Amino acid sequence: MILNQPGTRRFRAYTSKHLDELLQRAGLGDEERLKVRAVATVLPFRTNAYVVDELIDWSAAPDDPIYRLVFPQEDMLPAADVARLADLLKAEAPNAEVQAEANRVRAQLNPHPAGQKELNVPRIGDEPVPGMQHKYSETVLFFPKQGQTCHAYCTYCFRWAQFVGDADLKFASDDIDQMVGYIRQHPEVTSVLITGGDAMIMGETVIRRYIEPLIGLEQLESIRIGTKALAYWPQRFTTDPDAADTLKLFEQVVDAGKNLAFMAHFTHPRELESPMVEAAVKGILGSGATIRTQAPLIRTINDDPEIWSGMWRRQLRMGMIPYYMFVERDTGPQDYFAVPLARAYEIFRDAYASVSGLCRTVRGPSMSATPGKVCVDGVTEIAGERVFVLHFIQARDASLVGRPFFARYDPTAVWLTDLRPAFADRFPFESEDALLMV
């Protein structure tokens, strides 16, 4: 479905060189803007005209949730680090000096969580396969070289290290034959997730080069595309020059008998309100693809059960499938955005309780941690001890999937590594066999 809209504009990106001008629009003073620019030397900044003009309520900035979703905040990093970087910028220090300090700060932010550079990289023989991750036996992640950016960056993004210009921090490959060859060598692989960045930053002719070879792999049941394009640039599926060809490609995947699933990120209800989003969703669903929705729980942006239940209801009405509520990952400005696990469970429980069964396809709150996806099922009291009840939705060690385990209740814990085992001296994933897999 191509939506012909009067005044439709071509994509325009805003990067760090536009940041100061945009911050003035938010009413920030000189010192405030300097500190935000200092943060932006460490963490990536990119947005676009659709987000700026259609999604952000500038009268409410800098407190507007969409503004906070895409613009750096001065308190996202330790004050001492921000002050040092601000002093360098104010003194107009050489770029090499600024970048050296920025790199020092980045190194403290756990740029590659969950062992993704050491534990998830597959090998052919003794050689690592670049641009791929294989954490769970049935699923391979592929990072196409041309998809390693986004229409706009989220300030909470756990893959922020992909976007800061350091080749050592990137996953990327354009070796399609190697990807296909690896999958053929691993018949247990039934699903490929094309991710980034954002796969839908690529034009149709480019993404076709990656997808068409996968269609011929009989072992594959599904092809997934990780994207926030529906929220940040829905025109990609409606009025962009290759929108119609893109939807035809999706039809080709479905007609070949594969499940094509869009893993769409919607972090706030406002991202769902535009008629352009509705048109884009209809076009994708009309191709035969499915859309599953997911997002992390982010302090100051969506840490309210009514926000989540409202999003799930609207997504259901639009034909999408609520899929995951994630816990903010242990990387980047986690301390700034994280919601304690106890509160995360309460938010999920209250939102889940207020929607119909058709919305209860959603899972969470889920931590994508080193041993696997850990779901917080609840807080209860057993034998006089208050505990978290947890289970693995997915795990490196498949024998752990679905098995409940317990952690001592800690109201301040925000991640799996903050928890301590209850009724045992170690967690199930800390057994000798599981540790060998990690």
Coordinates of C-alpha atoms in Angstrom, one line a residue:
M1 CA 0.0 0.0 0.0
I2 CA 1.5 3.3 -1.1
L3 CA 0.1 6.4 0.6
N4 CA 0.1 9.5 -1.5
Q5 CA 0.2 12.4 0.9
P6 CA 0.5 16.0 0.0
G7 CA 3.7 17.6 1.2
T8 CA 5.5 14.3 1.8
R9 CA 9.1 15.0 2.5
R10 CA 12.2 13.0 1.8
F11 CA 14.2 11.7 4.7
R12 CA 16.4 14.3 6.4
A13 CA 18.8 13.3 9.2
Y14 CA 19.9 15.4 12.1
T15 CA 23.3 14.5 13.7
S16 CA 25.6 16.0 16.3
K17 CA 26.4 19.0 14.0
H18 CA 22.8 20.0 14.4
L19 CA 22.5 19.3 18.1
D20 CA 23.2 22.8 19.5
E21 CA 20.5 24.3 17.3
L22 CA 18.0 21.7 18.2
L23 CA 18.8 22.1 21.9
Q24 CA 18.1 25.8 21.7
R25 CA 14.6 24.9 20.4
A26 CA 14.2 22.9 23.7
G27 CA 15.0 26.1 25.6
L28 CA 18.3 24.9 27.1
G29 CA 20.8 27.6 28.1
D30 CA 24.5 27.8 27.1
E31 CA 25.9 25.6 29.9
E32 CA 23.1 23.1 29.6
R33 CA 23.7 22.7 25.9
L34 CA 27.5 22.4 26.5
K35 CA 26.9 19.5 28.9
V36 CA 24.6 17.7 26.5
R37 CA 27.1 18.1 23.7
A38 CA 29.7 16.6 26.0
V39 CA 27.5 13.6 26.5
A40 CA 27.0 13.3 22.8
T41 CA 30.8 12.9 22.3
V42 CA 30.5 9.6 24.1
L43 CA 27.0 8.3 23.1
P44 CA 25.6 8.6 19.6
F45 CA 23.0 11.1 18.5
R46 CA 20.9 10.9 15.3
T47 CA 17.3 11.8 14.7
N48 CA 15.3 12.9 11.6
A49 CA 12.7 15.4 10.5
Y50 CA 9.7 13.1 11.1
V51 CA 10.7 12.6 14.8
V52 CA 11.5 16.3 15.3
D53 CA 8.4 17.7 13.5
E54 CA 5.8 15.0 14.1
L55 CA 6.6 13.2 17.4
I56 CA 8.2 15.6 19.8
D57 CA 6.1 18.1 21.8
W58 CA 8.5 20.9 21.9
S59 CA 6.3 22.9 24.3
A60 CA 7.0 20.2 26.8
A61 CA 10.8 19.7 26.1
P62 CA 13.1 18.8 27.6
D63 CA 10.6 16.7 29.7
D64 CA 8.7 15.4 26.7
P65 CA 9.1 11.6 26.6
I66 CA 10.0 11.4 22.9
Y67 CA 12.5 14.2 23.3
R68 CA 14.1 12.2 26.1
L69 CA 14.0 9.1 23.9
V70 CA 16.2 10.6 21.2
F71 CA 18.2 13.5 22.8
P72 CA 21.1 13.0 25.2
Q73 CA 20.6 14.3 28.8
E74 CA 23.4 15.9 30.7
D75 CA 23.0 13.5 33.7
M76 CA 23.2 10.3 31.6
L77 CA 26.9 10.0 32.5
P78 CA 28.9 10.6 35.7
A79 CA 29.1 14.4 36.4
A80 CA 32.9 14.3 36.6
D81 CA 33.2 12.8 33.1
V82 CA 30.7 15.3 31.6
A83 CA 32.6 18.2 33.2
R84 CA 35.9 17.0 31.7
L85 CA 34.5 16.7 28.3
A86 CA 32.6 20.0 28.6
D87 CA 35.9 21.7 29.5
L88 CA 37.6 20.2 26.4
L89 CA 34.8 21.4 24.2
K90 CA 34.7 24.9 25.7
A91 CA 38.5 25.1 25.3
E92 CA 38.1 24.0 21.6
A93 CA 40.6 21.2 22.3
P94 CA 41.8 19.1 19.3
N95 CA 39.3 16.5 18.2
A96 CA 41.8 13.7 18.9
E97 CA 42.0 14.8 22.5
V98 CA 38.2 15.0 22.9
Q99 CA 37.9 11.5 21.3
A100 CA 40.5 10.0 23.6
E101 CA 38.6 11.2 26.6
A102 CA 35.3 10.0 25.1
N103 CA 36.8 6.6 24.4
R104 CA 38.0 6.4 28.0
V105 CA 34.4 7.0 29.2
R106 CA 32.9 4.5 26.7
A107 CA 35.2 1.7 28.0
Q108 CA 33.6 2.0 31.4
L109 CA 30.1 1.6 30.0
N110 CA 30.2 -2.2 29.1
P111 CA 29.9 -1.6 25.4
H112 CA 29.3 -5.3 24.5
P113 CA 26.9 -6.8 27.2
A114 CA 26.0 -10.5 27.5
G115 CA 29.3 -11.6 26.1
Q116 CA 28.3 -10.8 22.6
K117 CA 31.9 -10.3 21.3
E118 CA 33.4 -13.3 23.1
L119 CA 30.6 -15.8 23.6
N120 CA 28.2 -15.3 20.7
V121 CA 30.5 -15.1 17.7
P122 CA 30.2 -18.3 15.6
R123 CA 33.2 -20.0 14.0
I124 CA 33.9 -21.9 10.8
G125 CA 36.7 -24.2 11.9
D126 CA 38.9 -22.0 14.1
E127 CA 38.0 -18.7 12.3
P128 CA 35.3 -16.4 13.7
V129 CA 32.5 -15.4 11.4
P130 CA 32.2 -11.6 11.3
G131 CA 28.9 -9.9 11.4
M132 CA 27.0 -12.8 13.0
Q133 CA 26.0 -14.0 16.5
H134 CA 24.8 -17.5 17.4
K135 CA 23.8 -17.5 21.1
Y136 CA 20.8 -19.9 20.9
S137 CA 21.0 -23.0 18.8
E138 CA 18.0 -22.4 16.6
T139 CA 18.6 -18.7 15.9
V140 CA 21.3 -16.8 14.1
L141 CA 21.6 -13.0 14.2
F142 CA 23.1 -11.3 11.1
F143 CA 24.3 -7.7 11.0
P144 CA 24.4 -6.5 7.4
K145 CA 27.1 -3.9 6.7
Q146 CA 24.7 -1.5 5.1
G147 CA 22.3 -1.7 8.0
Q148 CA 24.5 -0.4 10.8
T149 CA 22.7 2.8 11.4
C150 CA 19.1 3.8 12.2
H151 CA 16.6 6.4 11.2
A152 CA 17.1 7.8 14.7
Y153 CA 19.0 6.6 17.7
C154 CA 17.3 5.8 21.1
T155 CA 19.1 7.2 24.1
Y156 CA 18.7 3.9 25.9
C157 CA 20.0 1.7 23.0
F158 CA 22.0 -1.3 24.1
R159 CA 23.8 -1.4 20.7
W160 CA 25.0 2.2 21.1
A161 CA 28.6 0.9 20.6
Q162 CA 27.7 0.1 16.9
F163 CA 27.3 3.8 16.2
V164 CA 30.3 5.6 17.7
G165 CA 32.7 5.2 14.8
D166 CA 35.0 2.7 16.4
A167 CA 35.6 -0.3 14.1
D168 CA 36.6 -2.5 17.1
L169 CA 33.1 -2.0 18.6
K170 CA 31.2 -3.0 15.5
F171 CA 29.5 -6.1 14.2
A172 CA 29.0 -6.0 10.5
S173 CA 29.4 -8.1 7.3
D174 CA 28.4 -8.1 3.7
D175 CA 29.5 -11.7 3.1
I176 CA 26.2 -13.3 2.2
D177 CA 27.8 -16.5 1.0
Q178 CA 29.5 -17.0 4.3
M179 CA 26.2 -16.4 6.2
V180 CA 24.4 -19.0 4.0
G181 CA 27.3 -21.4 4.3
Y182 CA 27.3 -21.2 8.0
I183 CA 23.6 -21.8 8.3
R184 CA 23.8 -24.8 6.0
Q185 CA 26.5 -26.3 8.3
H186 CA 24.1 -25.9 11.2
P187 CA 20.8 -27.7 10.5
E188 CA 19.6 -26.8 14.0
V189 CA 19.3 -23.2 12.8
T190 CA 15.6 -22.5 11.9
S191 CA 15.4 -18.7 12.2
V192 CA 17.5 -15.8 11.1
L193 CA 17.2 -12.3 12.6
I194 CA 18.5 -9.5 10.4
T195 CA 19.4 -6.7 12.8
G196 CA 21.8 -3.8 13.3
G197 CA 21.4 -0.9 13.6
D198 CA 18.2 -1.2 11.7
A199 CA 17.7 -3.5 8.8
M200 CA 15.1 -1.2 7.3
I201 CA 17.6 1.6 6.8
M202 CA 18.7 -0.4 3.8
G203 CA 17.0 0.2 0.4
E204 CA 15.0 -2.6 -1.2
T205 CA 17.8 -3.6 -3.7
V206 CA 20.3 -4.0 -0.8
I207 CA 18.1 -5.8 1.7
R208 CA 16.9 -8.1 -1.2
R209 CA 20.6 -9.3 -1.6
Y210 CA 20.5 -10.5 2.0
I211 CA 17.0 -12.0 2.1
E212 CA 16.7 -13.8 -1.3
P213 CA 19.5 -16.3 -0.5
L214 CA 17.7 -17.2 2.8
I215 CA 14.4 -18.0 1.0
G216 CA 16.1 -21.0 -0.6
L217 CA 17.2 -22.6 2.7
E218 CA 14.7 -25.3 3.4
Q219 CA 15.7 -25.6 7.1
L220 CA 14.6 -22.0 7.8
E221 CA 11.2 -21.6 9.2
S222 CA 11.3 -17.8 9.8
I223 CA 13.1 -14.7 8.8
R224 CA 13.0 -11.8 11.3
I225 CA 13.7 -8.2 10.8
G226 CA 14.6 -6.0 13.8
T227 CA 13.4 -2.5 13.2
K228 CA 12.2 0.8 14.7
A229 CA 11.4 2.2 11.3
L230 CA 7.6 2.0 11.9
A231 CA 8.1 4.4 14.8
Y232 CA 10.8 6.6 13.4
W233 CA 10.3 6.6 9.6
P234 CA 7.0 4.9 8.6
Q235 CA 7.4 6.5 5.2
R236 CA 9.8 3.6 4.5
F237 CA 6.8 1.5 3.8
T238 CA 4.4 4.1 2.3
T239 CA 5.9 7.0 0.3
D240 CA 9.6 6.2 0.0
P241 CA 10.5 5.5 -3.7
D242 CA 11.1 1.8 -3.1
A243 CA 8.2 1.2 -0.6
A244 CA 6.2 -0.8 -3.1
D245 CA 9.2 -3.0 -4.1
T246 CA 9.9 -3.6 -0.4
L247 CA 6.4 -4.8 0.2
K248 CA 6.7 -7.1 -2.9
L249 CA 9.9 -8.5 -1.4
F250 CA 8.0 -9.3 1.8
E251 CA 5.3 -11.1 -0.2
Q252 CA 8.0 -13.1 -2.0
V253 CA 9.3 -14.4 1.4
V254 CA 5.8 -15.3 2.6
D255 CA 4.9 -17.0 -0.7
A256 CA 8.0 -19.1 -0.4
G257 CA 6.5 -20.6 2.8
K258 CA 8.6 -18.6 5.3
N259 CA 7.2 -16.8 8.3
L260 CA 8.4 -13.2 7.9
A261 CA 8.2 -11.4 11.3
F262 CA 8.8 -7.7 11.9
M263 CA 10.3 -7.2 15.4
A264 CA 9.0 -3.7 15.7
H265 CA 10.1 -1.4 18.6
F266 CA 7.5 1.0 20.0
T267 CA 8.6 2.6 23.2
H268 CA 5.9 5.1 23.8
P269 CA 2.2 5.4 22.7
R270 CA 2.8 8.6 20.7
E271 CA 4.9 6.6 18.2
L272 CA 1.7 4.7 17.3
E273 CA -0.6 7.7 16.7
S274 CA 0.4 8.9 13.2
P275 CA -1.9 7.9 10.3
M276 CA 1.4 7.2 8.5
V277 CA 2.2 4.4 11.0
E278 CA -1.3 3.0 10.5
A279 CA -0.8 3.0 6.7
A280 CA 2.7 1.4 7.1
V281 CA 1.3 -1.4 9.4
K282 CA -1.5 -2.1 6.9
G283 CA 1.0 -2.4 4.1
I284 CA 3.3 -4.8 5.9
L285 CA 0.4 -7.0 7.2
G286 CA -1.0 -6.9 3.7
S287 CA 2.2 -8.5 2.4
G288 CA 1.5 -11.5 4.7
A289 CA 4.2 -10.6 7.2
T290 CA 3.5 -10.5 10.9
I291 CA 4.5 -7.6 13.3
R292 CA 5.5 -8.4 16.8
T293 CA 6.1 -5.5 19.1
Q294 CA 8.8 -5.1 21.8
A295 CA 10.6 -2.4 23.8
P296 CA 12.5 -2.0 27.1
L297 CA 11.0 -0.5 30.2
I298 CA 12.6 2.9 30.5
R299 CA 12.6 5.2 33.5
T300 CA 11.0 8.6 32.8
I301 CA 9.7 7.4 29.4
N302 CA 7.3 4.5 29.8
D303 CA 7.6 3.4 33.5
D304 CA 3.8 3.3 34.0
P305 CA 1.5 0.3 33.6
E306 CA -1.1 2.5 31.8
I307 CA 1.4 3.4 29.1
W308 CA 2.1 -0.3 28.4
S309 CA -1.5 -1.5 28.5
G310 CA -2.5 1.3 26.2
M311 CA 0.3 0.4 23.8
W312 CA -0.6 -3.3 23.8
R313 CA -4.3 -2.5 23.2
R314 CA -3.6 -0.1 20.3
Q315 CA -1.1 -2.5 18.8
L316 CA -3.7 -5.3 18.9
R317 CA -6.3 -3.1 17.2
M318 CA -3.8 -2.4 14.5
G319 CA -3.2 -6.1 13.9
M320 CA 0.2 -6.3 15.7
I321 CA 1.2 -8.9 18.3
P322 CA 2.5 -7.7 21.7
Y323 CA 5.7 -9.7 22.3
Y324 CA 8.2 -8.5 24.8
M325 CA 8.8 -6.0 27.7
F326 CA 12.5 -6.0 28.2
V327 CA 14.5 -4.8 31.2
E328 CA 17.0 -2.1 30.3
R329 CA 20.3 -3.8 29.6
D330 CA 23.6 -3.6 31.5
T331 CA 25.3 -1.2 29.1
G332 CA 25.6 2.5 28.4
P333 CA 23.7 4.8 30.7
Q334 CA 21.9 1.9 32.4
D335 CA 21.9 3.6 35.8
Y336 CA 20.0 6.6 34.2
F337 CA 17.3 4.5 32.6
A338 CA 17.0 1.3 34.7
V339 CA 13.8 0.5 36.7
P340 CA 14.4 -1.9 39.7
L341 CA 13.3 -5.4 38.9
A342 CA 10.7 -5.4 41.7
R343 CA 9.1 -2.3 40.2
A344 CA 9.4 -3.6 36.7
Y345 CA 7.4 -6.7 37.7
E346 CA 4.7 -4.6 39.3
I347 CA 4.4 -2.5 36.1
F348 CA 4.2 -5.6 33.9
R349 CA 1.7 -7.3 36.2
D350 CA -0.6 -4.3 36.5
A351 CA -0.5 -3.7 32.7
Y352 CA -1.0 -7.4 31.9
A353 CA -3.9 -7.7 34.3
S354 CA -5.8 -4.8 32.5
V355 CA -5.7 -6.2 29.0
S356 CA -7.7 -9.0 27.3
G357 CA -6.3 -12.5 26.6
L358 CA -5.4 -11.5 23.0
C359 CA -2.8 -9.0 24.4
R360 CA -1.4 -11.5 26.8
T361 CA 1.0 -12.8 24.1
V362 CA 3.4 -10.4 25.7
R363 CA 6.3 -11.7 27.9
G364 CA 8.3 -10.0 30.5
P365 CA 9.9 -8.3 32.2
S366 CA 12.7 -10.1 30.5
M367 CA 16.5 -9.6 30.9
S368 CA 18.7 -10.6 27.9
A369 CA 21.6 -11.6 30.1
T370 CA 24.7 -13.6 29.5
P371 CA 23.2 -17.1 30.2
G372 CA 19.9 -16.3 28.3
K373 CA 16.6 -14.4 28.5
V374 CA 15.5 -14.4 32.1
C375 CA 11.9 -13.6 32.9
V376 CA 10.8 -12.1 36.3
D377 CA 7.6 -14.1 37.0
G378 CA 6.8 -12.6 40.4
V379 CA 7.7 -11.8 44.0
T380 CA 6.4 -14.2 46.7
E381 CA 7.2 -15.6 50.1
I382 CA 8.5 -19.2 50.5
A383 CA 9.4 -20.7 53.9
G384 CA 9.4 -17.3 55.4
E385 CA 11.7 -15.8 52.8
R386 CA 10.7 -13.2 50.2
V387 CA 12.0 -14.1 46.8
F388 CA 11.9 -13.4 43.1
V389 CA 10.5 -16.2 41.0
L390 CA 12.3 -16.4 37.6
H391 CA 12.6 -18.7 34.6
F392 CA 14.5 -18.8 31.4
I393 CA 12.5 -18.0 28.2
Q394 CA 15.7 -18.9 26.2
A395 CA 19.1 -20.0 27.3
R396 CA 22.5 -21.0 26.0
D397 CA 22.0 -24.3 27.9
A398 CA 18.6 -25.4 26.4
S399 CA 18.0 -27.7 29.4
L400 CA 17.4 -24.6 31.5
V401 CA 14.5 -23.3 29.4
G402 CA 11.3 -23.1 31.3
R403 CA 12.8 -24.2 34.6
P404 CA 11.8 -21.9 37.6
F405 CA 14.5 -20.7 40.0
F406 CA 14.6 -18.3 42.8
A407 CA 16.6 -15.2 43.9
R408 CA 16.6 -13.4 47.2
Y409 CA 14.3 -10.3 47.1
D410 CA 16.3 -7.1 46.6
P411 CA 14.2 -4.0 46.0
T412 CA 17.3 -2.2 44.5
A413 CA 18.4 -4.9 42.0
V414 CA 18.1 -3.9 38.3
W415 CA 19.9 -6.8 36.6
L416 CA 20.6 -10.5 37.0
T417 CA 24.1 -9.9 38.3
D418 CA 22.6 -7.9 41.2
L419 CA 20.7 -11.0 42.4
R420 CA 21.7 -13.7 44.8
P421 CA 20.3 -17.3 44.8
A422 CA 17.7 -18.3 47.3
F423 CA 17.4 -21.9 48.7
A424 CA 20.7 -22.8 47.0
D425 CA 24.4 -21.8 47.0
R426 CA 24.3 -20.9 43.3
F427 CA 21.9 -20.3 40.4
P428 CA 21.1 -23.2 37.9
F429 CA 23.1 -21.4 35.2
E430 CA 26.1 -21.4 37.5
S431 CA 26.5 -25.2 37.5
E432 CA 29.7 -26.6 36.1
D433 CA 28.0 -27.8 32.9
A434 CA 26.2 -24.4 32.3
L435 CA 29.4 -22.5 33.0
L436 CA 31.2 -24.4 30.3
M437 CA 28.6 -23.2 27.8
V438 CA 29.2 -19.6 29.0

